[in-house]
Short mmCIF file of C-alpha atoms in Angstrom, two decimals:
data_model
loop_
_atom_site.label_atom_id
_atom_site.label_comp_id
_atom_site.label_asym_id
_atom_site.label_seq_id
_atom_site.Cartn_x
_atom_site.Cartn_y
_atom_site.Cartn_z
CA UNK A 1 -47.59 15.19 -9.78
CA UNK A 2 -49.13 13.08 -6.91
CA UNK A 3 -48.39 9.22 -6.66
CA UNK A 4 -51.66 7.59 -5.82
CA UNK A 5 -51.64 4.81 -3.25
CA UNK A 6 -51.28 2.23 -5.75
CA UNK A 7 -48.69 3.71 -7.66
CA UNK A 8 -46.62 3.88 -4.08
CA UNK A 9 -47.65 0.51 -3.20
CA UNK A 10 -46.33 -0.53 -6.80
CA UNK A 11 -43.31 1.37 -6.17
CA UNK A 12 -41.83 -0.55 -3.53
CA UNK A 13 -42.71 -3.58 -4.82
CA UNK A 14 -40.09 -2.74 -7.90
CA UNK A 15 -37.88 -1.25 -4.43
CA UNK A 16 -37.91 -5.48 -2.84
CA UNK A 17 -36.99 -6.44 -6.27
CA UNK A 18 -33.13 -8.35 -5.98
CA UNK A 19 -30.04 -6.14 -6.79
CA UNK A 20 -27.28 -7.63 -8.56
CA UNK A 21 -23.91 -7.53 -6.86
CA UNK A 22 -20.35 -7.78 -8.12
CA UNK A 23 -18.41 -11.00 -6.48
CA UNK A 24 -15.54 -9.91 -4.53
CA UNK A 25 -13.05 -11.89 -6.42
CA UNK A 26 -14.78 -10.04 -10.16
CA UNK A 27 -13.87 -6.60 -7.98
CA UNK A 28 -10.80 -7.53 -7.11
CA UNK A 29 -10.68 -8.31 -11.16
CA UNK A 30 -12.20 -4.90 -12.03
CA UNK A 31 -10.18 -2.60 -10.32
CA UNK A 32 -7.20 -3.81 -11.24
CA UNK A 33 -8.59 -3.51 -15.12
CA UNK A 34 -9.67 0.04 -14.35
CA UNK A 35 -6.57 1.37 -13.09
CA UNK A 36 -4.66 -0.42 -15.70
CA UNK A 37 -6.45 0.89 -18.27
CA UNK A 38 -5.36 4.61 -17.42
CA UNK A 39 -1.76 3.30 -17.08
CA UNK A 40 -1.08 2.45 -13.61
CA UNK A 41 -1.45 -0.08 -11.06
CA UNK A 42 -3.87 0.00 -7.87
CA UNK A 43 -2.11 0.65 -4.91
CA UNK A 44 -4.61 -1.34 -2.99
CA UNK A 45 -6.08 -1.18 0.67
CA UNK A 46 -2.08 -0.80 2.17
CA UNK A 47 -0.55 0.48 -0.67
CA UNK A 48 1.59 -0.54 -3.19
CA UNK A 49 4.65 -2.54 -1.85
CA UNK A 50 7.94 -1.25 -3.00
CA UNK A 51 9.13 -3.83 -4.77
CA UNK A 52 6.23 -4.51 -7.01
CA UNK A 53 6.06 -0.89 -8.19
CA UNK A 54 9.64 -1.08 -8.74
CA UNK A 55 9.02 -4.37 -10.51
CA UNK A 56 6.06 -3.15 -12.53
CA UNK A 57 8.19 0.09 -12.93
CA UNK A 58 11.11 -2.40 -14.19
CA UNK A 59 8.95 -4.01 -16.84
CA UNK A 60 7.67 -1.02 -18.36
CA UNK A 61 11.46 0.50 -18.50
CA UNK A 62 12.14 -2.65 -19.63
CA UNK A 63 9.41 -2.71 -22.53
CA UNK A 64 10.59 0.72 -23.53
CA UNK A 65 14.44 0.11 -23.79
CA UNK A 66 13.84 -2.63 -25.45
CA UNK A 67 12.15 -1.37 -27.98
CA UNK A 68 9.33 -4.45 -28.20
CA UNK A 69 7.88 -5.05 -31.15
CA UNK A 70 4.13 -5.80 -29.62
CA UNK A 71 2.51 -3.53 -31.63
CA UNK A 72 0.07 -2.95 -28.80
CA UNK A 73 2.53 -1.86 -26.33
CA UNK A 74 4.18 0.00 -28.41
CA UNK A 75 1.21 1.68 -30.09
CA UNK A 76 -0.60 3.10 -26.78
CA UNK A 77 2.26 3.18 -24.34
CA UNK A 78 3.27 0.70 -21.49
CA UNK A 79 0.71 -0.33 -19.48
CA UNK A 80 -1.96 2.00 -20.88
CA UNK A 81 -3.49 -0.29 -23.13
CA UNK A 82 -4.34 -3.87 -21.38
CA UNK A 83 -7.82 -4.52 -21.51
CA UNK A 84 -8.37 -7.46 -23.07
CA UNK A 85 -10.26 -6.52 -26.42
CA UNK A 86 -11.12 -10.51 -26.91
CA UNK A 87 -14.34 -10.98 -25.67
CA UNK A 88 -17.47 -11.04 -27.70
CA UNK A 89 -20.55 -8.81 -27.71
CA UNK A 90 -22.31 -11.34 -25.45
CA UNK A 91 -19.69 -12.48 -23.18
CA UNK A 92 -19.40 -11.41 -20.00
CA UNK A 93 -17.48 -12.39 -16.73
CA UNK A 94 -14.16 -11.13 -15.93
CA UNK A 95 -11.99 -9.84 -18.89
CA UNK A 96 -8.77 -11.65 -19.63
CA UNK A 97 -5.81 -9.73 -21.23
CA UNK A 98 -5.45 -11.79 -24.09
CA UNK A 99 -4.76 -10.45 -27.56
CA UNK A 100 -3.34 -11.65 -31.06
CA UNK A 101 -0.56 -10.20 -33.09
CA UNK A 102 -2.34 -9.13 -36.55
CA UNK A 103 -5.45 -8.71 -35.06
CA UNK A 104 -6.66 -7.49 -31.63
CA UNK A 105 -9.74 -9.70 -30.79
CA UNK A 106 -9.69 -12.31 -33.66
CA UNK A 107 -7.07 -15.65 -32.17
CA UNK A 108 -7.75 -16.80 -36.17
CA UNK A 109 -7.34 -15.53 -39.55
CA UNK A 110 -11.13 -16.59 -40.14
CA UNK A 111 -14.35 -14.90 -39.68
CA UNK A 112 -16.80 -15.35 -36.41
CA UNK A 113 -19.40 -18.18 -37.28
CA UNK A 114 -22.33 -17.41 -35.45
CA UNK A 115 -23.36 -16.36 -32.19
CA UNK A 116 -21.11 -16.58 -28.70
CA UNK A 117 -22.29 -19.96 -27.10
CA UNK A 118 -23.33 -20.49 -23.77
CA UNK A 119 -23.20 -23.16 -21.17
CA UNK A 120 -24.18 -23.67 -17.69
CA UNK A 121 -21.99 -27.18 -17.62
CA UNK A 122 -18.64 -28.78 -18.77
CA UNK A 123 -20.85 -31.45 -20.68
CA UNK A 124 -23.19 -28.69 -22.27
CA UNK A 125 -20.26 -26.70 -23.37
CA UNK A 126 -18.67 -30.10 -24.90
CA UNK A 127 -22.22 -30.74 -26.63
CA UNK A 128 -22.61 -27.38 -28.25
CA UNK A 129 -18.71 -27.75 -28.83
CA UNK A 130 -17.72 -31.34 -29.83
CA UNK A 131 -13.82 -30.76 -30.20
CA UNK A 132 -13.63 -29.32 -27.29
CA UNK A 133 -12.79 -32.99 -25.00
CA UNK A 134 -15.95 -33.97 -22.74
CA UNK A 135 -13.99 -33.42 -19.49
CA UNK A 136 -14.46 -32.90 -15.46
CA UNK A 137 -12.55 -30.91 -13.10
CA UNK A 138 -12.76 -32.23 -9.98
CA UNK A 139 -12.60 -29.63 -6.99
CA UNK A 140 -13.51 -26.47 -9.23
CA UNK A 141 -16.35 -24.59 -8.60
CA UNK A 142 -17.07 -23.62 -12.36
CA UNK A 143 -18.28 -20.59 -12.72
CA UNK A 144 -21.18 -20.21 -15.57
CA UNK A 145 -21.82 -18.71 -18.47
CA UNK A 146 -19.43 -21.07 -19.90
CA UNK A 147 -19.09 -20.48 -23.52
CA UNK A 148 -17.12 -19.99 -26.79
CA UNK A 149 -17.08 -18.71 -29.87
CA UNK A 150 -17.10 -20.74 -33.81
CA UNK A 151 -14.85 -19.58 -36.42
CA UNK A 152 -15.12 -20.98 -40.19
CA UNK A 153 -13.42 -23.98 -40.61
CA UNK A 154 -12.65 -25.83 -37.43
CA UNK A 155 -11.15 -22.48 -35.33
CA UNK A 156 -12.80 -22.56 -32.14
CA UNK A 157 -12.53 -20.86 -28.67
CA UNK A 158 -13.55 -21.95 -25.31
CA UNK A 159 -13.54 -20.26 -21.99
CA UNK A 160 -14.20 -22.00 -18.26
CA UNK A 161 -13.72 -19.56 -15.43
CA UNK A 162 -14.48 -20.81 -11.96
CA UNK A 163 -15.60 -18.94 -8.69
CA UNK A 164 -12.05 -18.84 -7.06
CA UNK A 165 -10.30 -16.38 -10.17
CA UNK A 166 -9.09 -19.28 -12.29
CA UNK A 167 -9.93 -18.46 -16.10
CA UNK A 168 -9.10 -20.76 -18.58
CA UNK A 169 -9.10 -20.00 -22.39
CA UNK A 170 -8.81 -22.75 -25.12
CA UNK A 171 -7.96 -22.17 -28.38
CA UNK A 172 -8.55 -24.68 -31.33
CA UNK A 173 -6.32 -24.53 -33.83
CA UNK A 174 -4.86 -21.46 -32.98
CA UNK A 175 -2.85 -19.80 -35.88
CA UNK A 176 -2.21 -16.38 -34.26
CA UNK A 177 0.42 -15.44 -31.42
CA UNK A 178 -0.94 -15.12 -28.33
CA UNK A 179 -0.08 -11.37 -26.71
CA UNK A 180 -0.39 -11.06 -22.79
CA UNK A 181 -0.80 -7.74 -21.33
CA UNK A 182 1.32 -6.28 -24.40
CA UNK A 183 3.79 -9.23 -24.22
CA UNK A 184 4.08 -11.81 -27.15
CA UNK A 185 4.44 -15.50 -25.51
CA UNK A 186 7.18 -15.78 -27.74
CA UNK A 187 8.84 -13.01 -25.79
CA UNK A 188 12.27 -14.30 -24.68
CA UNK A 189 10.89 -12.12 -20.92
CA UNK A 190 8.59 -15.11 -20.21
CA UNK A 191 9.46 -17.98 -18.11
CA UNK A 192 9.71 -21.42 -19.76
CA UNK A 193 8.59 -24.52 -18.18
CA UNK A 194 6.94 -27.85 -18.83
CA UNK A 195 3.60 -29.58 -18.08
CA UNK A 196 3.61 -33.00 -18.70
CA UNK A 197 6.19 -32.85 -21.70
CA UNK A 198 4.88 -30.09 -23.09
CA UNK A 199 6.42 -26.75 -22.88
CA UNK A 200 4.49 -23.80 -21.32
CA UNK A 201 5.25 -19.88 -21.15
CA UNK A 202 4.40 -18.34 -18.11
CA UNK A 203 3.94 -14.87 -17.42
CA UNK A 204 3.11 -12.72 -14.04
CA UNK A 205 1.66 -9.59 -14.00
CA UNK A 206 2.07 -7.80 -10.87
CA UNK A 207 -0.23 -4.89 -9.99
CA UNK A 208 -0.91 -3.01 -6.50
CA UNK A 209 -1.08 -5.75 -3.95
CA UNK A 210 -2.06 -8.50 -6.27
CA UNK A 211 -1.40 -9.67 -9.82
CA UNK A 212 -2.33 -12.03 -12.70
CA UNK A 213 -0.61 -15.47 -13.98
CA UNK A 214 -0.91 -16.85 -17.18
CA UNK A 215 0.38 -20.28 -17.96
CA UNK A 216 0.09 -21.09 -22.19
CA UNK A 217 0.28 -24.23 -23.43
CA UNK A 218 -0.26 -26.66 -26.18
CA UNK A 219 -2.05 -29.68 -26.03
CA UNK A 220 -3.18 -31.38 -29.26
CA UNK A 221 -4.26 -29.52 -31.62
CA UNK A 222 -5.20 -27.45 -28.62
CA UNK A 223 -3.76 -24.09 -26.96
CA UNK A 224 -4.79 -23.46 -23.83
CA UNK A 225 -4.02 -20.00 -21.58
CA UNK A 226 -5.08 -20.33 -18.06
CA UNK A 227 -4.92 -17.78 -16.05
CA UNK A 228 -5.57 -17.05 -11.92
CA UNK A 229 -5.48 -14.22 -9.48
CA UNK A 230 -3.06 -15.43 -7.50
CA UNK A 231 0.73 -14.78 -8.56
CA UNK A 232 2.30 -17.95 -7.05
CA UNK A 233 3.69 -19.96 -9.60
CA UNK A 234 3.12 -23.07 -7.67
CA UNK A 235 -0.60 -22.44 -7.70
CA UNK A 236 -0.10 -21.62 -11.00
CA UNK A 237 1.54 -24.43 -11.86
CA UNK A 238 -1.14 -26.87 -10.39
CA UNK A 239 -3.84 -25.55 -11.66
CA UNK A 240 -2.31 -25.79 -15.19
CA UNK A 241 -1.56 -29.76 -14.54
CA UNK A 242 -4.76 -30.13 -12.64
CA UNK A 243 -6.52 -28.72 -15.93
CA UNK A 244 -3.84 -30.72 -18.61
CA UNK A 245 -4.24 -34.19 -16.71
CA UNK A 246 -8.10 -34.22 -17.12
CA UNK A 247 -7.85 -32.60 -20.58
CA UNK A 248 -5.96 -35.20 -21.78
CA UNK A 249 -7.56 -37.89 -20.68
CA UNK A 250 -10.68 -35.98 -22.69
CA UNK A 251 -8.48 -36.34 -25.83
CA UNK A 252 -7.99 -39.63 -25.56
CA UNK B 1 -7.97 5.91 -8.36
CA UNK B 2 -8.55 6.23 -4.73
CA UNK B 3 -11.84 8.05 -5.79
CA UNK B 4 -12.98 6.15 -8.27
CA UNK B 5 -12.44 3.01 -6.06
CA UNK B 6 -14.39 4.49 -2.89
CA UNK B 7 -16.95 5.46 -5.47
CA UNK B 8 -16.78 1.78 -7.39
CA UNK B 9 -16.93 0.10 -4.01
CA UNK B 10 -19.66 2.13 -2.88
CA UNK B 11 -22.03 2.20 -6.12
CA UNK B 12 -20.56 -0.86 -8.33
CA UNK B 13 -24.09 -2.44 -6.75
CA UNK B 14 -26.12 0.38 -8.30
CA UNK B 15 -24.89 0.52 -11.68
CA UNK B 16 -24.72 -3.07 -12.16
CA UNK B 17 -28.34 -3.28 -10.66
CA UNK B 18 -29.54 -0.82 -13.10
CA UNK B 19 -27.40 -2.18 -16.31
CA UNK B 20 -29.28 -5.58 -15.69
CA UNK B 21 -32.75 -4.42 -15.63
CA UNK B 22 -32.11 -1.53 -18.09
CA UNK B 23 -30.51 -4.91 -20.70
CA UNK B 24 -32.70 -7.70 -19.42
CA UNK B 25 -29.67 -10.02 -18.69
CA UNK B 26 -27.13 -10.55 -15.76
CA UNK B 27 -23.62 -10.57 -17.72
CA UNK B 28 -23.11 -7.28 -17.66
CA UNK B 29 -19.73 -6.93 -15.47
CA UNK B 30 -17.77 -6.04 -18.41
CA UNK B 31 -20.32 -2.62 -18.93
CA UNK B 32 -19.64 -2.12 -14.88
CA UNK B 33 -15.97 -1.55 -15.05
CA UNK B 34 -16.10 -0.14 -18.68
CA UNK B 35 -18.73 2.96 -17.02
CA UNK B 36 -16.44 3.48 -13.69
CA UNK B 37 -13.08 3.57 -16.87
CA UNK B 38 -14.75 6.22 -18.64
CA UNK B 39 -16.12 8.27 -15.43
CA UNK B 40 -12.07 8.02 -14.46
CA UNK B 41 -11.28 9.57 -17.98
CA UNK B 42 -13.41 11.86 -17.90
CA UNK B 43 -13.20 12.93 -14.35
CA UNK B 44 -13.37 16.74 -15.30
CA UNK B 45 -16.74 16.49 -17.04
CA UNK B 46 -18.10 14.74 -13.28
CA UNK B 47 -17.65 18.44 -11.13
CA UNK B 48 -20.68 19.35 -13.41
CA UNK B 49 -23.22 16.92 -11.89
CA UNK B 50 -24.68 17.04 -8.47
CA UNK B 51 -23.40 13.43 -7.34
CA UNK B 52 -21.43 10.63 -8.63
CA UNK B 53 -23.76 8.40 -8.46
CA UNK B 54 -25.69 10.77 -11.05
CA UNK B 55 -22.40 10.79 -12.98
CA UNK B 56 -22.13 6.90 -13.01
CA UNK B 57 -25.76 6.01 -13.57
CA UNK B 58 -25.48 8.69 -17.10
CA UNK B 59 -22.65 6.66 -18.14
CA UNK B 60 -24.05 3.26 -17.69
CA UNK B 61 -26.97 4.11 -19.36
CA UNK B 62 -25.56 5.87 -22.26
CA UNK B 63 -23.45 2.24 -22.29
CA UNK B 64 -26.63 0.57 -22.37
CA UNK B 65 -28.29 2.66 -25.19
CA UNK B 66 -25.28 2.02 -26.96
CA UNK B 67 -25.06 -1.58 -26.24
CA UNK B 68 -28.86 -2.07 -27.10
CA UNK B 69 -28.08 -0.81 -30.21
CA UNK B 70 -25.33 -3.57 -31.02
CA UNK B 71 -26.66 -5.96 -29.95
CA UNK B 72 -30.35 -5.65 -31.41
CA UNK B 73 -29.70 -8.84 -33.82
CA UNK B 74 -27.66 -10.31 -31.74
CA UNK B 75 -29.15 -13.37 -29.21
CA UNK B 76 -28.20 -12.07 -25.72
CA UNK B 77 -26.23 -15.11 -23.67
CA UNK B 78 -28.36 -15.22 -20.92
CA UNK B 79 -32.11 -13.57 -20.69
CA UNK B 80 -34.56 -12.79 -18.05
CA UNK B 81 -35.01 -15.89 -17.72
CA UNK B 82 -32.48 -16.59 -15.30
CA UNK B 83 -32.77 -13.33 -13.46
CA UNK B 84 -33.80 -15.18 -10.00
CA UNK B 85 -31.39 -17.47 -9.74
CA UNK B 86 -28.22 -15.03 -10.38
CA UNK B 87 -26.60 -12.67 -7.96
CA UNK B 88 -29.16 -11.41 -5.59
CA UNK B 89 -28.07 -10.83 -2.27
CA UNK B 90 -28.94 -13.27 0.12
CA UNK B 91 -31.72 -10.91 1.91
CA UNK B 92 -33.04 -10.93 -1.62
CA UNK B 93 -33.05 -14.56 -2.56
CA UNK B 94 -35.02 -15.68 0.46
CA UNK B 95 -38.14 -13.22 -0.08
CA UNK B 96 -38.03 -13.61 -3.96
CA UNK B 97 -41.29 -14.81 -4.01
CA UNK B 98 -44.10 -15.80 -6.99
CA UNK B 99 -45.63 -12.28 -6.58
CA UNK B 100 -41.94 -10.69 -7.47
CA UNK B 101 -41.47 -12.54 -10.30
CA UNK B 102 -44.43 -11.55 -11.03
CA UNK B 103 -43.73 -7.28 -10.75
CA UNK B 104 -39.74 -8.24 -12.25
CA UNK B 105 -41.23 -9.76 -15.17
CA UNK B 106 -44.15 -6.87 -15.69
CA UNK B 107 -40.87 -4.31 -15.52
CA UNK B 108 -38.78 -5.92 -17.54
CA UNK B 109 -41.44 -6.01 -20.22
CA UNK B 110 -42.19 -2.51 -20.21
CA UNK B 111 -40.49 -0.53 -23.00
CA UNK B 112 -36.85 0.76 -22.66
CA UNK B 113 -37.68 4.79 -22.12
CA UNK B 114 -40.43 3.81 -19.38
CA UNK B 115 -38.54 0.38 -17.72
CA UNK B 116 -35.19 3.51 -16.96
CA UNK B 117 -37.65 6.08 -15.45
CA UNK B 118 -39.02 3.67 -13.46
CA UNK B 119 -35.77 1.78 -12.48
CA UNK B 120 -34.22 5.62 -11.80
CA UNK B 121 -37.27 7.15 -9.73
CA UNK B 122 -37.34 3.38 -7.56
CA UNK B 123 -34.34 1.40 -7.54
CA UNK B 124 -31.98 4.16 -8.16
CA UNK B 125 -33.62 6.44 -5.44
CA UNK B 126 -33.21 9.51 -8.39
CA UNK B 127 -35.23 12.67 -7.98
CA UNK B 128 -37.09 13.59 -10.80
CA UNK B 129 -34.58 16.67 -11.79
CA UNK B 130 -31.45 13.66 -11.32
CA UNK B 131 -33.53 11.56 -13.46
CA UNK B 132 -33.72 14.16 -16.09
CA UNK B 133 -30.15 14.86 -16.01
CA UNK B 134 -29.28 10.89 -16.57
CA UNK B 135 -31.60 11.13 -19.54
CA UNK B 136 -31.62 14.27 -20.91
CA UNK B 137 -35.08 14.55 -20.71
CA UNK B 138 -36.94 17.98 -19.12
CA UNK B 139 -38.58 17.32 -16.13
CA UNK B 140 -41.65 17.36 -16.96
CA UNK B 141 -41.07 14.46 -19.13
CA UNK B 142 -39.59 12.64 -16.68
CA UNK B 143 -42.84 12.84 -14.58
CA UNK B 144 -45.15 12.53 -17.02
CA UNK B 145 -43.80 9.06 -18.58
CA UNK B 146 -43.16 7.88 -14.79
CA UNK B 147 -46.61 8.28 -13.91
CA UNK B 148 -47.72 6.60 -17.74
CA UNK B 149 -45.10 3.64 -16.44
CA UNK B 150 -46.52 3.23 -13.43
CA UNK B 151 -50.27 2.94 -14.57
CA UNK B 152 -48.79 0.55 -17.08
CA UNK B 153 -47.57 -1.23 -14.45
CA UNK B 154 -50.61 -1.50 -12.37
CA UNK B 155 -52.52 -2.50 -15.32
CA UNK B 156 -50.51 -5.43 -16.46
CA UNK B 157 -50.06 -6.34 -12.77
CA UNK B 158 -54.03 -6.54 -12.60
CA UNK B 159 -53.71 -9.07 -15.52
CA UNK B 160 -51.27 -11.26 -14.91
CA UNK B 161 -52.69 -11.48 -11.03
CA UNK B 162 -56.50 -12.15 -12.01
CA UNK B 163 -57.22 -9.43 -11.06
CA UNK B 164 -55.98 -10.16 -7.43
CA UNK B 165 -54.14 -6.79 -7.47
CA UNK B 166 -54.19 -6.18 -3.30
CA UNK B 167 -56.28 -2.91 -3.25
CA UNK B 168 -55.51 -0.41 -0.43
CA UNK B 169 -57.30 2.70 0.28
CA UNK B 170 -56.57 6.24 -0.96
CA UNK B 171 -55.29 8.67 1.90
#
């Protein structure tokens, strides 16, 4: 079938029309996610170095010998089952590895109220979520859609991610244990530490030449799971207190 | 992996590209990395089609379909709307002038089966026989609702220009 002149004129206008790129830090993200989901890590550009397979190797032994009781893990094998299933229909962005003992995708015992919520600021997402504290964050580049989901009652979840990997998950209320990449918080593997008074579990997953951190933490009625790209704890670490010191002036 | 990673850095672009116009909104990242999981499942079923980029781009929109499906009562978080002002690539951004929103908007109102033949014979670069393997469609159907889609197009274009449509001659 011929194209007439118009129809090819027409044509490229719909060819100058913008295409939609992935950031290179969402990539990054994504790869990892795909080869974790088929149960092993990316070896990256160079490779994977020795001793982060070994330690990713280690974990998973470890998983198996100990016999975890993450019913996750356990169910699907190590490793093989690490997407995180929390994220709503409408949600989009980077996916976090966050799940709940009892019940994959639900952090509360209480049905969704509602449509996922989103927000282009801090203040809009404290408007269309008024427990959430009105707060800034100096120095982040936040990253929107902003959003969060209602529960019944006053269960609530929040999520700020910001251009340079930093993902940060609130929870209000939370009545479930948080599971990490098939690892209960609770899990006497993660790190302890402190923020402020409070105690926080850490946990690092390492995969090819990078790796994820989660830092989880209460604060009020409040818990919060931030997590970056980077696997230093001390940038861990200070993005956690960056994140609790303006929080809790919010709360107050 | 390695394959999958050359192909995901090489054609992430396209099947994001395609996902957004095919669902009319710009989160789609999680549909990018869940089409390049199952094309790594399902590896075997790929030696069947004539590229990857084929492979990927029946995935994606199988993901869409189903997607669409979902989420029909659902209110999507973020709609045309904000297409503009997204991701483009910088190139893009500078020359996205009134007349483009103009076509983006006239394409993204067409309806689902002609908006994918038209994103797959354009944006995608698909031949009509790729096109009909993405789809499942003969071939013939593939050209037939292309050229509807693009008289479509040229109509509504027509309307919402006054009529200001730039006319060029026939060859």
């Amino acid at each position: 079938m011929r194209l007439s002149a118009h129809e090819v004129e027409i044509m490229e206008k719909i060819n100058h029309l913008p295409r939609f790129e992935i950031t290179e830090t969402s990539q990054e993200q994504i790869l990892q996610n795909i080869a974790m989901s088929v149960g092993f890590p990316r070896a990256g550009k160079h490779g994977t170095p020795m001793i982060r397979r070994k330690l990713v190797i280690g974990l998973a032994s470890l998983f198996v010998l100990l016999g975890t009781t993450v019913s996750v893990a356990s169910a699907n094998g190590m490793l093989s089952n690490i997407i995180g299933k929390f994220r709503p229909a409408s949600h989009s962005g980077i996916l976090t590895s966050i799940e709940f003992q009892g019940s994959q995708s639900n952090p509360f015992g209480s049905e969704v109220a509602g449509a996922f919520q989103s927000a282009n600021s801090l203040a809009q997402l404290h408007m269309l979520f008024p427990s959430f504290p009105k707060i800034t964050l100096p120095g982040w580049k936040i990253a929107p859609p902003l959003g969060g989901q209602r529960y019944s009652g006053n269960d609530e979840w929040v999520s700020i991610s910001t251009s340079s990997g930093i993902t940060v998950n609130a929870y209000h209320d939370l009545t479930r244990t948080m599971v990490i990449d098939g690892m209960s918080v609770t899990s006497p593997q993660v790190e302890t530490t402190t923020i402020d008074g409070v105690e926080a579990k850490i946990f690092v997953y390492h995969a090819g030449t990078g790796g994820i951190s989660y830092i989880v933490w209460k604060r009020g009625s409040w818990t919060i799971a931030l997590n970056t790209l980077s696997t230093s704890r001390r940038e861990l670490l200070t993005a956690a207190q960056t994140f609790d010191e303006q929080f809790k002036k919010g709360l107050n | 992996m390695d394959e999958i990673e050359q192909w995901f850095r090489q054609y992430s672009s396209d099947v994001k590209t395609f996902l957004v116009y095919f669902l009319r909104r710009t989160d789609v990242d999680d549909l990018v990395q869940e089409t390049f999981i199952r094309a790594m499942r399902g590896q075997d079923k790929y030696r069947r089609h004539a590229s990857p980029k084929t492979w990927l781009l029946t995935i994606a929109r199988n993901l869409a379909v189903d997607e669409t499906r979902r989420a029909k009562h659902q209110q999507p978080a973020q709609v045309m709307s904000d297409f503009p002002d997204s991701h483009p690539t910088p190139e893009d951004a500078a020359v996205l002038n009134d007349e483009m929103r103009i076509v983006m908007a006239v394409l993204l109102d067409l309806p689902q089966p002609q908006r994918e033949v038209v994103l797959l014979r354009t944006m995608m670069g698909m031949s009509v026989s790729e096109t009909a393997n993405i789809l499942g469609w003969t071939k013939t159907r593939v050209g037939v609702t292309f050229h509807r889609s693009l008289k479509a197009l040229r109509t509504k274009l027509n309307t919402d220009e006054g009529g200001g449509f730039h006319e060029i001659e026939r060859a």
